[in-house]
Structures are given as structure tokens and as C-alpha cells.
Coordinates of C-alpha atoms in Angstrom, one line a residue:
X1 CA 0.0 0.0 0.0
X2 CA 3.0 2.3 0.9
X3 CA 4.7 1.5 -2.3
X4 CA 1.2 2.5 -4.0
X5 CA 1.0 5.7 -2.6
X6 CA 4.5 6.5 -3.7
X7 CA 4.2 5.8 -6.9
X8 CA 1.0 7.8 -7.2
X9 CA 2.6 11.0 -5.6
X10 CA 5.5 10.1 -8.1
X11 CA 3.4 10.4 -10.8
X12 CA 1.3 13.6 -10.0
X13 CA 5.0 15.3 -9.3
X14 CA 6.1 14.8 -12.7
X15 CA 3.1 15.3 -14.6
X16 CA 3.0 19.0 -16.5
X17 CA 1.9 21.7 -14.0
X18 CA -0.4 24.6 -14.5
X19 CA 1.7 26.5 -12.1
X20 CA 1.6 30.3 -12.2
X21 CA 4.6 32.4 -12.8
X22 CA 3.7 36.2 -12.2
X23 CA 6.1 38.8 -14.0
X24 CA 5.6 42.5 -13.2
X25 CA 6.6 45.1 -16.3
X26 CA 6.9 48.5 -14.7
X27 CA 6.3 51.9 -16.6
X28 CA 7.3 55.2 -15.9
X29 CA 5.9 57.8 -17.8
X30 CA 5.1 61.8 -18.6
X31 CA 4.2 64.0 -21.6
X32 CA 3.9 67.6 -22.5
X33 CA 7.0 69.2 -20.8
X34 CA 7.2 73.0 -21.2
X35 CA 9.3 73.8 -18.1
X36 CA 12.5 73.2 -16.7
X37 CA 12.3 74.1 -13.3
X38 CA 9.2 73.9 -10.9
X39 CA 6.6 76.5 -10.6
X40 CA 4.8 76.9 -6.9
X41 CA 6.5 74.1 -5.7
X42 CA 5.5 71.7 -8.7
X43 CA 7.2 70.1 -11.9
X44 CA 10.4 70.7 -13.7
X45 CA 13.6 67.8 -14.4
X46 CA 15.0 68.1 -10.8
X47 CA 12.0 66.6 -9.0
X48 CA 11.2 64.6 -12.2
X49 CA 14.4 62.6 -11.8
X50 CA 13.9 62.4 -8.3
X51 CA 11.2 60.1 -8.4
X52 CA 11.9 58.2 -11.3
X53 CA 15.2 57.2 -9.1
X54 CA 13.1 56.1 -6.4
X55 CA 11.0 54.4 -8.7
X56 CA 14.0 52.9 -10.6
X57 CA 15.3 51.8 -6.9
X58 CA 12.3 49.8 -6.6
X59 CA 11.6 48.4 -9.8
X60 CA 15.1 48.1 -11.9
X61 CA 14.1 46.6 -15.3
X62 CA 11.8 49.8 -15.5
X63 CA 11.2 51.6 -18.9
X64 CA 11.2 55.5 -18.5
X65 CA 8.6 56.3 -21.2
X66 CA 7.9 60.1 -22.9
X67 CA 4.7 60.5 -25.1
X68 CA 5.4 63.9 -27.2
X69 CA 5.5 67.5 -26.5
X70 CA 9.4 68.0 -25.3
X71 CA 11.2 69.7 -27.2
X72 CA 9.1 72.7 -27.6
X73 CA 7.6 75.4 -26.5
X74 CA 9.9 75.5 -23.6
X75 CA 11.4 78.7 -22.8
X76 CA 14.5 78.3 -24.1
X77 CA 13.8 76.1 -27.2
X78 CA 13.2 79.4 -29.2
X79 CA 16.6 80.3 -28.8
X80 CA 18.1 76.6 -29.3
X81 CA 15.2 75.0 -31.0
X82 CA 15.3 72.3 -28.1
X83 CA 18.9 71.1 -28.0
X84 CA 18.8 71.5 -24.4
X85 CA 15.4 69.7 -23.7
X86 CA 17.3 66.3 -25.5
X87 CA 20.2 66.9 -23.5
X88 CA 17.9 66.7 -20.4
X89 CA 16.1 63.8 -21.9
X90 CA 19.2 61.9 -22.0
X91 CA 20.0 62.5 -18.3
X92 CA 16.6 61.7 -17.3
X93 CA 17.8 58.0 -19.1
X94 CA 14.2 58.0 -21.4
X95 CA 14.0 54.4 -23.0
X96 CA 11.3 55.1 -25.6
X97 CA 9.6 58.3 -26.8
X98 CA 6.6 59.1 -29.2
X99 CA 6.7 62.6 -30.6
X100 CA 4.0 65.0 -30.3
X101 CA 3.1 68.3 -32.4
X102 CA 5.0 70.4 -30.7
X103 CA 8.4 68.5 -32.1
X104 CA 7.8 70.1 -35.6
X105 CA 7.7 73.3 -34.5
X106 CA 10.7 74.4 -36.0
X107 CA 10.3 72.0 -39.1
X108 CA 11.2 68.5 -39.8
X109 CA 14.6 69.0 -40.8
X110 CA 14.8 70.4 -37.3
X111 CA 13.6 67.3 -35.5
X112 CA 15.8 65.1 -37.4
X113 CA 18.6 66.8 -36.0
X114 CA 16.8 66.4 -32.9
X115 CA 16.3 62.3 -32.8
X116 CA 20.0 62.1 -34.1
X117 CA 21.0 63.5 -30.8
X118 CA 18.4 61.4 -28.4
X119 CA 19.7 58.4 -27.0
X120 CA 16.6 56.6 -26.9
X121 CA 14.5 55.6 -29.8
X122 CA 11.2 57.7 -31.5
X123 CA 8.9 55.5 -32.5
X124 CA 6.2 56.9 -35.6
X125 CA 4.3 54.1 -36.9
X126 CA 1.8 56.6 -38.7
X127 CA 4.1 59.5 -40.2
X128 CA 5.9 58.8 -43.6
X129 CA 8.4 60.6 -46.0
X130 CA 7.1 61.6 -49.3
X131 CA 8.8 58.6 -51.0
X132 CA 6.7 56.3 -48.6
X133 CA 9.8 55.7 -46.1
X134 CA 9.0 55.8 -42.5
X135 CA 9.9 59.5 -40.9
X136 CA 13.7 59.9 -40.9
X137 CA 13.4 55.6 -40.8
X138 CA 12.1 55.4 -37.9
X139 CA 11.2 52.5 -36.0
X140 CA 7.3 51.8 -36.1
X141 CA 7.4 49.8 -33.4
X142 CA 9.8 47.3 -31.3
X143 CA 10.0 44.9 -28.9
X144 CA 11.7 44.9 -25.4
X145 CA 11.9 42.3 -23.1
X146 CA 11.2 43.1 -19.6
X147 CA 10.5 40.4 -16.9
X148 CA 11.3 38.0 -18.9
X149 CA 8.2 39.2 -21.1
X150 CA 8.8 40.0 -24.7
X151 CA 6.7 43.4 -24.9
X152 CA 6.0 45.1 -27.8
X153 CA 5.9 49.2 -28.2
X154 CA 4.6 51.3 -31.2
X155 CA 4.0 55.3 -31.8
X156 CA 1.1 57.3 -33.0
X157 CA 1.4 61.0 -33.6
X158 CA -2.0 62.9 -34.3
X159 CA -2.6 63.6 -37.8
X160 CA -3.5 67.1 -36.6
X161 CA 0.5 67.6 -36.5
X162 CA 0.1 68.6 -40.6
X163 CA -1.6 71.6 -40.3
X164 CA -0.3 72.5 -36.6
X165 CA 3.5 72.0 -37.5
X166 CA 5.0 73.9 -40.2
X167 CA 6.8 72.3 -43.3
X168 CA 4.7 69.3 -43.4
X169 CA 3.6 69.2 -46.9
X170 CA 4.5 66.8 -48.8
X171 CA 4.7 64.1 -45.6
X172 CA 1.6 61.2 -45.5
X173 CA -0.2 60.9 -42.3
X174 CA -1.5 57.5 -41.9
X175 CA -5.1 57.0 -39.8
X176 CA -3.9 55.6 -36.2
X177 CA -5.7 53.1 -35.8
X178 CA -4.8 51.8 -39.7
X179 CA -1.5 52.0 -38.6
X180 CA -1.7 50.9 -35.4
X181 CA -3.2 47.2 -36.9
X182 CA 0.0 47.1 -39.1
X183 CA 2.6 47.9 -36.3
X184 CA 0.4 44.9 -34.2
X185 CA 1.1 42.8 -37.0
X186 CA 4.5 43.6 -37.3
X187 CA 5.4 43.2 -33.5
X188 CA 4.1 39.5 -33.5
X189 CA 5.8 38.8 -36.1
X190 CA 8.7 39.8 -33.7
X191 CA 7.3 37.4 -30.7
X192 CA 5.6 40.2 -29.1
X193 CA 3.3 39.2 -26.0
X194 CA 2.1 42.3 -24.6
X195 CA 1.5 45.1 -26.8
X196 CA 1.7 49.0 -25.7
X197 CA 1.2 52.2 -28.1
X198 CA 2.6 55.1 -27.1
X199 CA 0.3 57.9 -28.1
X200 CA 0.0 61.5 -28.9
X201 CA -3.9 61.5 -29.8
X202 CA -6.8 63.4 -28.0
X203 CA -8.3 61.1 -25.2
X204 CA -11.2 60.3 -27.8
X205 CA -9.1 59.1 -30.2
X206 CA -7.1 56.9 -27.8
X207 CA -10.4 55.2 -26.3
X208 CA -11.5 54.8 -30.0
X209 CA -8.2 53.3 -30.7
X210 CA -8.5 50.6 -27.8
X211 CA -12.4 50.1 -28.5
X212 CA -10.7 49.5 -32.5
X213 CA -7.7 47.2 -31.2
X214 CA -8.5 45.3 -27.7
X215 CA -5.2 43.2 -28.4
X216 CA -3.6 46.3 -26.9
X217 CA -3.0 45.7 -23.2
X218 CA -1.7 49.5 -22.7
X219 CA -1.7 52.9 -24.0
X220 CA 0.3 55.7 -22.6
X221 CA -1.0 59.2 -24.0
X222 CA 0.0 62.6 -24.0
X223 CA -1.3 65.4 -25.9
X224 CA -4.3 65.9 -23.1
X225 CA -2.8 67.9 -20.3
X226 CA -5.0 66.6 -17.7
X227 CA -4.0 63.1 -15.9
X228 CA -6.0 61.0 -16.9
X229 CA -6.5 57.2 -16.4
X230 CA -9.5 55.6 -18.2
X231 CA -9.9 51.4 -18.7
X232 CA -11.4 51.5 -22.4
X233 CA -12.6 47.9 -22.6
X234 CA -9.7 45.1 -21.4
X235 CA -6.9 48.6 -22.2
X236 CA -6.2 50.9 -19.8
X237 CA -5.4 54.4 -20.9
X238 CA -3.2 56.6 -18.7
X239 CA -1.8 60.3 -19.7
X240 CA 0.2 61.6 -16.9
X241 CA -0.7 65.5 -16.8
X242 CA 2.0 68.2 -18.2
X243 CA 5.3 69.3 -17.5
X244 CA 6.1 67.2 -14.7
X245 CA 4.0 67.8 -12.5
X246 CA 3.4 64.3 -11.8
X247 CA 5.4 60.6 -12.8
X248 CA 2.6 58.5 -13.9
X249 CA 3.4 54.3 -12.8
X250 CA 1.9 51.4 -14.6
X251 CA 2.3 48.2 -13.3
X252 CA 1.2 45.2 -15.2
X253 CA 1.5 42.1 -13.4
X254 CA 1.6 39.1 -15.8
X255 CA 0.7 35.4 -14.9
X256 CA 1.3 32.9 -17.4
X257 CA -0.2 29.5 -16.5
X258 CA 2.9 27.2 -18.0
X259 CA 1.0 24.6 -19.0
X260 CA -1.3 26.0 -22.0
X261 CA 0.7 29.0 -21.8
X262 CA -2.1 31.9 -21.0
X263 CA -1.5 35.0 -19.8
X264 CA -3.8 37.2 -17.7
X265 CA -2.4 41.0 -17.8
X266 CA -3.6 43.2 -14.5
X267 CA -2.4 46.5 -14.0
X268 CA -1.9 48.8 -11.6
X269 CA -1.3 52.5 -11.6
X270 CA -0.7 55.6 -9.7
X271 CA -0.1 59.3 -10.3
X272 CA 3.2 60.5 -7.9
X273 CA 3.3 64.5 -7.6
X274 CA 6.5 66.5 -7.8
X275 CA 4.7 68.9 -5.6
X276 CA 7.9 69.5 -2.6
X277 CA 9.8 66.9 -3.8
X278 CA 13.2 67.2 -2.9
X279 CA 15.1 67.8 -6.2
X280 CA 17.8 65.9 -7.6
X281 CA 20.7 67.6 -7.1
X282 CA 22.8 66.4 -10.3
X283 CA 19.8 67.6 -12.3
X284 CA 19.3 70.9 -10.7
X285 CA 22.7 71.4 -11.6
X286 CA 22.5 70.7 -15.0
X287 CA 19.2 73.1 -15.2
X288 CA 20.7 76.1 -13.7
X289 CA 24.0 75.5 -16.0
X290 CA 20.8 75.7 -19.6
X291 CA 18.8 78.2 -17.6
X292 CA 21.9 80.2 -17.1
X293 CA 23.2 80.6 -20.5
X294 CA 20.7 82.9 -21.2
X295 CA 19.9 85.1 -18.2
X296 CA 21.1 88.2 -18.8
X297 CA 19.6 88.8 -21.8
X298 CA 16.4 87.0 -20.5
X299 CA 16.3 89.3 -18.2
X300 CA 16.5 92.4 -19.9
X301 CA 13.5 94.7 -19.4
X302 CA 11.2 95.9 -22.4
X303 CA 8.3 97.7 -20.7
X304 CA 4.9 97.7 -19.3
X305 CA 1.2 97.8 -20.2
X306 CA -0.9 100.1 -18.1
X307 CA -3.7 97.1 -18.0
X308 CA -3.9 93.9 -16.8
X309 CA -2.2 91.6 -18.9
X310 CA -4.2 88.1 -19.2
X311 CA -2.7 85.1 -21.1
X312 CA -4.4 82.2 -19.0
X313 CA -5.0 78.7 -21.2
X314 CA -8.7 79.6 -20.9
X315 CA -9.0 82.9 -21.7
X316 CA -6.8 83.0 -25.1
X317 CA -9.1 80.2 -26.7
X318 CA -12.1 81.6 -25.6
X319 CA -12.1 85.0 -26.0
X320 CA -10.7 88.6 -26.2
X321 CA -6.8 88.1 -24.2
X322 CA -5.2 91.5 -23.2
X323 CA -2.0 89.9 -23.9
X324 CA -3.1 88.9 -27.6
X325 CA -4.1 92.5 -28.0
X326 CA -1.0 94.1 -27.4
X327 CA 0.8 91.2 -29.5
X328 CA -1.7 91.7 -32.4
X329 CA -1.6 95.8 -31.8
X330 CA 2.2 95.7 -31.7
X331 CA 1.8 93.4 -35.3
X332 CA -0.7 96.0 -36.9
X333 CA 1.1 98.9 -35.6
X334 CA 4.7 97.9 -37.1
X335 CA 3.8 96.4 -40.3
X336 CA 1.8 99.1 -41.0
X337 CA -1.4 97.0 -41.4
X338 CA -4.9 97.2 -41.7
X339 CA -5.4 94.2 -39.6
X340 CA -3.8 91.7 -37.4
X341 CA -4.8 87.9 -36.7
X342 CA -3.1 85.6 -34.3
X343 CA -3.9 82.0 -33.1
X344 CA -5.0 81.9 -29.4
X345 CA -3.0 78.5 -29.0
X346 CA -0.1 80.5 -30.0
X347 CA 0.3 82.1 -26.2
X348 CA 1.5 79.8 -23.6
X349 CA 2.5 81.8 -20.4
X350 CA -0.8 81.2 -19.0
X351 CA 0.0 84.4 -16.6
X352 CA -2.3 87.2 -15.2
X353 CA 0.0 89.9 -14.0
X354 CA -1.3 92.9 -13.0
X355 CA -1.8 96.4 -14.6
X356 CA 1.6 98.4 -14.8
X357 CA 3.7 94.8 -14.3
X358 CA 7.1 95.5 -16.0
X359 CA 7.8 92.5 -18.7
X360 CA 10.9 91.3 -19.5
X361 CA 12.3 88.9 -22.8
X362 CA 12.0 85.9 -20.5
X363 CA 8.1 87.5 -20.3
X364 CA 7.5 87.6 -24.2
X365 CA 9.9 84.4 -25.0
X366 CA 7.7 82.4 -22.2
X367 CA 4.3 84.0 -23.9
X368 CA 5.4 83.2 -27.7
X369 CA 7.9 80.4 -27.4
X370 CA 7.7 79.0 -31.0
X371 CA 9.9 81.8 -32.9
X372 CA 7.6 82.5 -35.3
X373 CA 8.4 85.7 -37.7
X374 CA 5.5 88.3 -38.6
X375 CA 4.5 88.6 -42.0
X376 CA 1.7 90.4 -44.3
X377 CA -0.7 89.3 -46.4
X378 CA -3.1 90.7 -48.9
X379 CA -6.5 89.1 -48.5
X380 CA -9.6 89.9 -49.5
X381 CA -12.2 90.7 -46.8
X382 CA -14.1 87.6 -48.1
X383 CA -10.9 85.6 -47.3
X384 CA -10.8 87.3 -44.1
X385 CA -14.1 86.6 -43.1
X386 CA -13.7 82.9 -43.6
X387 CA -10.1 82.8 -41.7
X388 CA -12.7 84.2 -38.4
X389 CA -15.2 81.9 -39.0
X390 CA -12.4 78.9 -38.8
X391 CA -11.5 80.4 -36.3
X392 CA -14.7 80.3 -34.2
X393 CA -15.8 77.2 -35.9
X394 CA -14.4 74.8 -32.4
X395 CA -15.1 76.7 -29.8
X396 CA -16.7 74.1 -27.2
X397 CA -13.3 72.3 -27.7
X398 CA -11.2 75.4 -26.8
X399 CA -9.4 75.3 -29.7
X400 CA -6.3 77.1 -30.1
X401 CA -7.8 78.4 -33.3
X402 CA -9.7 81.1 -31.4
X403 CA -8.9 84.2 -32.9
X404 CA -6.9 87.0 -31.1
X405 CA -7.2 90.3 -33.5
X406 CA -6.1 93.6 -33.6
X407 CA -8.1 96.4 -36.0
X408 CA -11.2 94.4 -35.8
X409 CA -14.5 94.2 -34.5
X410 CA -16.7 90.9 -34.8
X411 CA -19.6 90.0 -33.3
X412 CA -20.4 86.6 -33.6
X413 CA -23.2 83.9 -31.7
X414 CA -21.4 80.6 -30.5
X415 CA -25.0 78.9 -31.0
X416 CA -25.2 79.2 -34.5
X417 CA -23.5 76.4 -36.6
X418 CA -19.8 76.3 -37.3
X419 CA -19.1 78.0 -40.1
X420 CA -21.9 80.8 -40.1
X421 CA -21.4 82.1 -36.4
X422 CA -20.4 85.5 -37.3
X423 CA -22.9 88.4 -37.3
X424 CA -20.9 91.5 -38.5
X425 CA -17.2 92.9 -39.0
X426 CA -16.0 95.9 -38.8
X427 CA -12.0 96.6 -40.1
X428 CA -11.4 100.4 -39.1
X429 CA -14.7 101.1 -38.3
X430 CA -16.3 100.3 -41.6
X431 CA -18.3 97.0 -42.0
X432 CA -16.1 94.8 -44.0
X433 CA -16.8 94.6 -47.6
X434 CA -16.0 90.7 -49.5
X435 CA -14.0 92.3 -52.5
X436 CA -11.5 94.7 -51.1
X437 CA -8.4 93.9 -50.6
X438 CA -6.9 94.1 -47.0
X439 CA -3.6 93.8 -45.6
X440 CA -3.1 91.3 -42.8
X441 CA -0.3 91.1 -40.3
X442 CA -0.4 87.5 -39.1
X443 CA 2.5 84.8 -38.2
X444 CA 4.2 82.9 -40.8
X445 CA 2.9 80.0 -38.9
X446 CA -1.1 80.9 -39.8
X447 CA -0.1 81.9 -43.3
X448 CA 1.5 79.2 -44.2
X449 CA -1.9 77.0 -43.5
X450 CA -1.5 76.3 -39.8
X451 CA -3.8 75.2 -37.5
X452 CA -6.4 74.8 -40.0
X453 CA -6.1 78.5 -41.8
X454 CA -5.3 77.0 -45.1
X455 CA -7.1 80.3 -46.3
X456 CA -4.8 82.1 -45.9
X457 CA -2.3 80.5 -48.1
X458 CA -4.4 82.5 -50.5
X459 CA -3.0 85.6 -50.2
X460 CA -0.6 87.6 -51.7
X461 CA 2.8 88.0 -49.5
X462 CA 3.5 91.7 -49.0
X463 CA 6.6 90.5 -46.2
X464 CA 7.1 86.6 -46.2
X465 CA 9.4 85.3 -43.6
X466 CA 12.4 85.6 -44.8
X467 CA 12.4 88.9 -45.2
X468 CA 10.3 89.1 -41.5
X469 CA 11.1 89.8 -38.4
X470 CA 11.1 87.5 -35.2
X471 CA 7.1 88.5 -33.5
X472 CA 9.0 88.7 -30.2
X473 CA 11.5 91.3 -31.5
X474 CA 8.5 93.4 -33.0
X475 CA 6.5 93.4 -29.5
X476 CA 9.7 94.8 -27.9
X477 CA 9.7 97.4 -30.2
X478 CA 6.6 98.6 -29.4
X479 CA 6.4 98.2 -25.8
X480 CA 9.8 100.7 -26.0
X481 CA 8.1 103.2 -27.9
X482 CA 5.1 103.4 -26.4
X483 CA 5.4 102.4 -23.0
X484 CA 3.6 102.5 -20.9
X485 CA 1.0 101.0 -23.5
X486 CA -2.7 101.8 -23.0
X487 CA -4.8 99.4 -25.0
X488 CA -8.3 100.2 -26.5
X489 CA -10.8 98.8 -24.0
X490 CA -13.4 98.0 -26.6
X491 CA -14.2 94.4 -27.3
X492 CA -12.9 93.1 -30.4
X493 CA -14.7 89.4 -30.3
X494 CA -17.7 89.9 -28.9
X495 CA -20.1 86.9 -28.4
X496 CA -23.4 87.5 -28.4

């Protein structure tokens, strides 16, 4: 009987188990980073790198992920077109990185230069040279083991990038989630077993993405500058905020039952603030050594506007921005034009500083940090009219369309439909007539089509941007000789 029993136990000990192995794949991720150093206490590389050491401490096979936005519009990019944000990538030791809009800023050729630099791989599964190449041959998509999992990363930029980036002509943006089901493809072909797409899409277009492609166990975002963690189906979607304000963690814990090989994917995540975290110090360093470069002439002042100057997020895509009207006032006034037109997505200082409030070049650089030069068009006023109405055409999304104008006075009701909101316009007090010809001070960024003005392109250059001047220089200028400036307190958008 004892012999029996033996054998029996002998037997069940060498039959195949379905004994669980559990592997945990740890992410660290951020997106959208404007700012070196913190502001109130929150954000910036120093406290960045802080927690991703602790993190790093904990979990050592960890992937330090970025998803788009970096090397622009930070305050210094517009003088070094983001040589230093790469730098500061490279200490931060990011493994993988998706690129956002704001990495075509200054043009492709730009960005090239750019990746050459990185240390760490971009990966653009839906952007594509003119002769059908991948962008600068970059990777789609690649696997990395981690864990002792073979896990599969691909990159999706937003198509919007063609009409918000400049010099993008020419360049095929391919539908994410069309080329999100090739890069799949592609990565089991490689052995892939967990698949993650680093994205820079709207939130919608990310949860349509996972509703599209439940094989995807993870997306990390950007682009939204909220943090925001959503479960879309089996995928969990997690953006982690803006410039650094927090370190978003994803853990997935995989168990893999040996014997018919299944896998069961959980994850876990939480957001860790910067807010008073002790900085790093080798980082601080190395952000004071960029930061000081350019001080003294950062800090040069230029002068004041007797009003109170408002540039906040919300206010420059809604409606009428002091701050836009002294840009747009400053572009009329030195171009000698009849109007002037800028983008409201085109101010990022997201300040309100008080009424007499001197201003310095950090102040303009921080409020127009993409170097764009000022040119002027001639447009007709039917041309006109239709670059306004574009430009009211989103406004429940807060689009950074909204237009901030100088010369002009529209009235317009946000209830009619897109494309037929406005009411009147007057251009120098006259109601503007569809066949004269105007001239427009604008951005070379707006007339060369961006953020949806293709109208524009229409027009006949009176001072491309070649032969323009830096917007940022030309605000100086004026601020000198008029200071203090007194804007007109009428309401140049006026909803009704």
C-alpha cells in the first residue's frame, strides 16, 4: 500500500503543471513638458528625476517612457530649437519616446537633427516621408523584453501635426488606428506578447483606438494635459498631466499558466506628484548650467502695459486676451497693417499679471515660445471673413484656433452652426466689404496653413518670412516706444 502511494505521488509530481509564474513590467511615464524648473513648488527635471530614481530603486528593469511634447515650446527652445530639452532627456535615461506636435515646431529637418541627438529611440508608426519611407526611418514599433516578457511598443502621432506644424507638406499621415493594426502585426511577427502604443492623440481618439484594437493591453498618452486614467474595454489608458508635475506608474502584473501557456495582464497604476519633492541635485545642476546661459539677456526689461495683462489657457481660446491685443496691436502697428490675426493657442504663459507689471524677454519668450516671424498678407475681406469663422468654428473644444485680433471688430453667436457664427465685422470702423483687398499682419505659422487656416495661403505675401522679423523682437519694439502701452478697451470678439 505504501509503495502504491508512492508511486502515485511520483506520478502527479512529474506530470506538466499549471503553475503560475507572475512577471511585473513597470512603466514610468510623462508627456507635455514645457518647463524646466518647478513653478509653486511643482514640476520641472530636478523633482522629475527624483522620483523616477526612487522608482528605478524599486523596480530596476523599468522603462522610463515620454509621449510627445518636449522639445518645444519651452522657454528656451526658441533660442536653441530644443537642443537643451534632448540633453535633459538623455540624463533623465528615457528608453522610448513618441513625438508630439510640438516636435515640428521648427520643421522637420529640425527634428531630425533632434532624434540624431536622443539616445533613446522615437517610435512613428503613422508618419511617412514623401517617398513612402517611415519619418527619418524610424522604428514603427519594437519589442523589449522586460521580466522575462517580450513586450511590444509602437508610436502614434496625431494627424492634426500637418496643419499645426509647419513644413509638413508633402509628408503622409497615416489614420492611427490603420496604422496601429500594421505595427500589431508587425510586432508578433517579432514574438511580441504584450502590446503598448505610445500615443499623442486626444483622449477620444485613444479610447476609440482601444475600442478599435482590444489586443492592446496599454496605451500611454499625451497630448491631453489633464492626468487622466481611463480602462477603455480590457486597455487601460493613462496620460500623466504636463510638465512634470506628476510621474505617472503602470504596473502590469503578468501570470502565465505554464501549461497551455495563458497570460492574464492586470495592471496597476498611480499618479506621484512632484509637488515638494526634494530635487535631484545632479539635475538641478545641469538646469541652472541651460537656464543660465541665457539670463542676462532673459532678463533684460522691455516695458509695461498700463492694464492687466491676461494670457491664461482659458481665456486666449475663448475670448478677447489683453495679452493677444498688445501682440496683435504691436503686429498692426509695425507692419503698417490694416489688420492683425493671431492663433490663441499660440500664447502659452498662462499668466495674469497685474496692470503696470514691467515685462521682461523671459516674459515675451515664455508667452510666444515657438519663434515664429511676422508677416503680411493681402486678402480679401471675403478671405478674411472665412479665416474668423475657422477660427470660431471649435469653440466648445477650446481650440487654439480662437482668434486673437487687432483692427477688428466681430460679433459673432457661438449657438449658430460652425461655419456661419459671425454676425458682422468691422476693419477700421467700416463694415467689412468681401471684394476689397486688405492687408493682414499675421504669423508665418497661420499663413502658411497652420492650425487649419489654409485660407490664408491665399494671399498675396507683401513681407514673407524671410524677409520678417522675429514677432517677439517686434512686440519689444513697441512696448519701447510706447510704453507705458494703453490698449483700446473695446471688445474686439464679442459673443453675443
Amino acid at each position: 500500500m505504501i509503495r502504491r502511494l508512492a508511486l502515485v505521488l511520483l506520478v502527479l509530481l512529474a506530470a506538466p503543471s499549471a503553475r503560475s509564474e507572475e512577471s511585473r513590467i513597470t512603466l514610468l511615464h510623462f508627456n507635455d513638458f514645457y518647463r524646466l524648473a518647478p513653478e509653486k513648488g511643482q514640476g520641472g527635471f530636478a523633482p522629475l528625476m527624483t522620483l523616477i530614481r526612487a522608482e528605478r530603486a524599486r523596480a530596476p528593469e523599468a522603462l522610463t517612457i515620454l509621449s510627445g511634447d518636449f522639445i518645444s515650446p519651452s522657454l528656451l527652445s526658441s533660442f536653441d530649437q530644443g537642443q537643451h530639452m534632448i540633453a535633459l532627456g538623455n540624463e533623465l535615461g528615457v528608453d522610448l519616446a513618441v513625438p508630439g506636435n510640438h516636435e515640428f515646431d521648427y520643421g522637420p529637418t529640425v527634428f531630425r537633427a533632434r532624434m540624431r541627438e536622443s539616445r533613446f529611440p522615437w517610435l512613428i508608426a503613422n508618419l511617412f516621408e514623401s517617398d513612402g519611407r517611415a519619418f527619418n526611418n524610424a522604428p514603427i514599433a519594437l519589442v523589449r523584453e522586460v521580466g522575462g516578457v517580450k513586450v511590444g511598443f509602437l508610436g502614434l502621432i496625431t494627424p492634426r501635426t500637418a496643419e499645426l506644424a509647419p513644413g509638413l507638406r508633402g509628408f503622409r499621415f497615416e489614420p492611427p488606428i490603420e496604422a496601429a493594426r500594421v505595427a500589431l502585426e508587425a510586432l508578433k511577427g517579432q514574438g511580441a506578447e504584450l502590446f503598448v502604443a505610445l500615443t499623442h492623440l486626444t483622449i477620444s481618439e485613444d479610447r476609440a483606438l482601444a475600442r478599435a484594437l482590444p489586443t492592446l493591453d496599454l496605451i500611454l498618452g499625451g497630448h491631453d494635459h489633464e492626468p487622466i486614467t481611463w480602462r477603455e474595454g480590457r486597455t487601460l489608458i493613462h496620460k500623466s498631466g504636463s510638465d512634470g508635475h506628476w510621474l505617472g506608474v503602470v504596473e502590469l502584473r503578468v501570470d502565465r499558466e505554464k501549461a497551455g501557456e495563458r497570460w492574464r495582464v492586470t495592471p496597476a497604476w498611480r499618479m506621484e506628484p512632484t509637488q515638494n519633492v526634494t530635487p535631484d541635485p545632479a539635475m538641478a545642476a545641469r538646469v541652472a548650467v541651460h537656464e543660465g546661459r541665457l539670463e542676462p539677456i532673459l532678463n533684460q526689461p522691455v516695458g509695461a502695459c498700463a492694464c492687466v495683462l491676461d494670457s491664461r489657457r482659458d481665456t486666449v481660446r475663448t475670448k478677447d486676451s489683453s495679452l493677444a491685443a498688445l501682440v496683435t496691436d504691436a503686429l498692426r502697428d509695425r507692419l503698417g497693417a490694416d489688420a492683425a490675426l493671431m492663433n490663441g493657442g499660440g500664447f502659452r504663459g498662462d499668466a495674469l499679471r497685474a496692470s503696470g507689471t514691467g515685462l521682461t524677454r523671459r516674459d515675451l519668450v515664455t508667452e510666444l515660445p515657438f519663434g515664429n516671424v511676422a508677416v503680411l498678407l493681402e486678402i480679401s475681406g471675403r478671405q478674411l471673413r472665412q479665416a474668423l469663422e475657422h477660427g470660431l468654428a471649435r469653440l466648445e473644444a477650446k481650440s487654439g484656433a480662437f482668434p486673437q485680433v487687432s483692427g477688428l471688430a466681430v460679433t459673432y453667436d457661438p449657438a449658430r452652426p460652425a461655419g456661419a457664427r459671425i454676425l458682422s465685422i468691422e476693419i477700421g470702423g467700416r463694415t467689412l466689404d468681401a471684394e476689397t483687398r486688405y492687408r493682414l499682419a499675421t504669423s508665418d505659422y497661420l499663413a502658411a496653413g497652420g492650425d487649419g487656416y489654409d485660407m490664408l495661403g491665399a494671399g498675396r505675401l507683401l513681407v514673407d518670412a524671410s524677409d520678417g522679423r522675429l514677432i517677439t523682437s517686434l512686440v519689444e519694439d513697441y512696448l519701447k516706444a510706447k510704453a507705458p502701452v494703453v490698449l483700446d478697451p473695446e471688445p474686439r470678439m464679442r459673443s453675443r
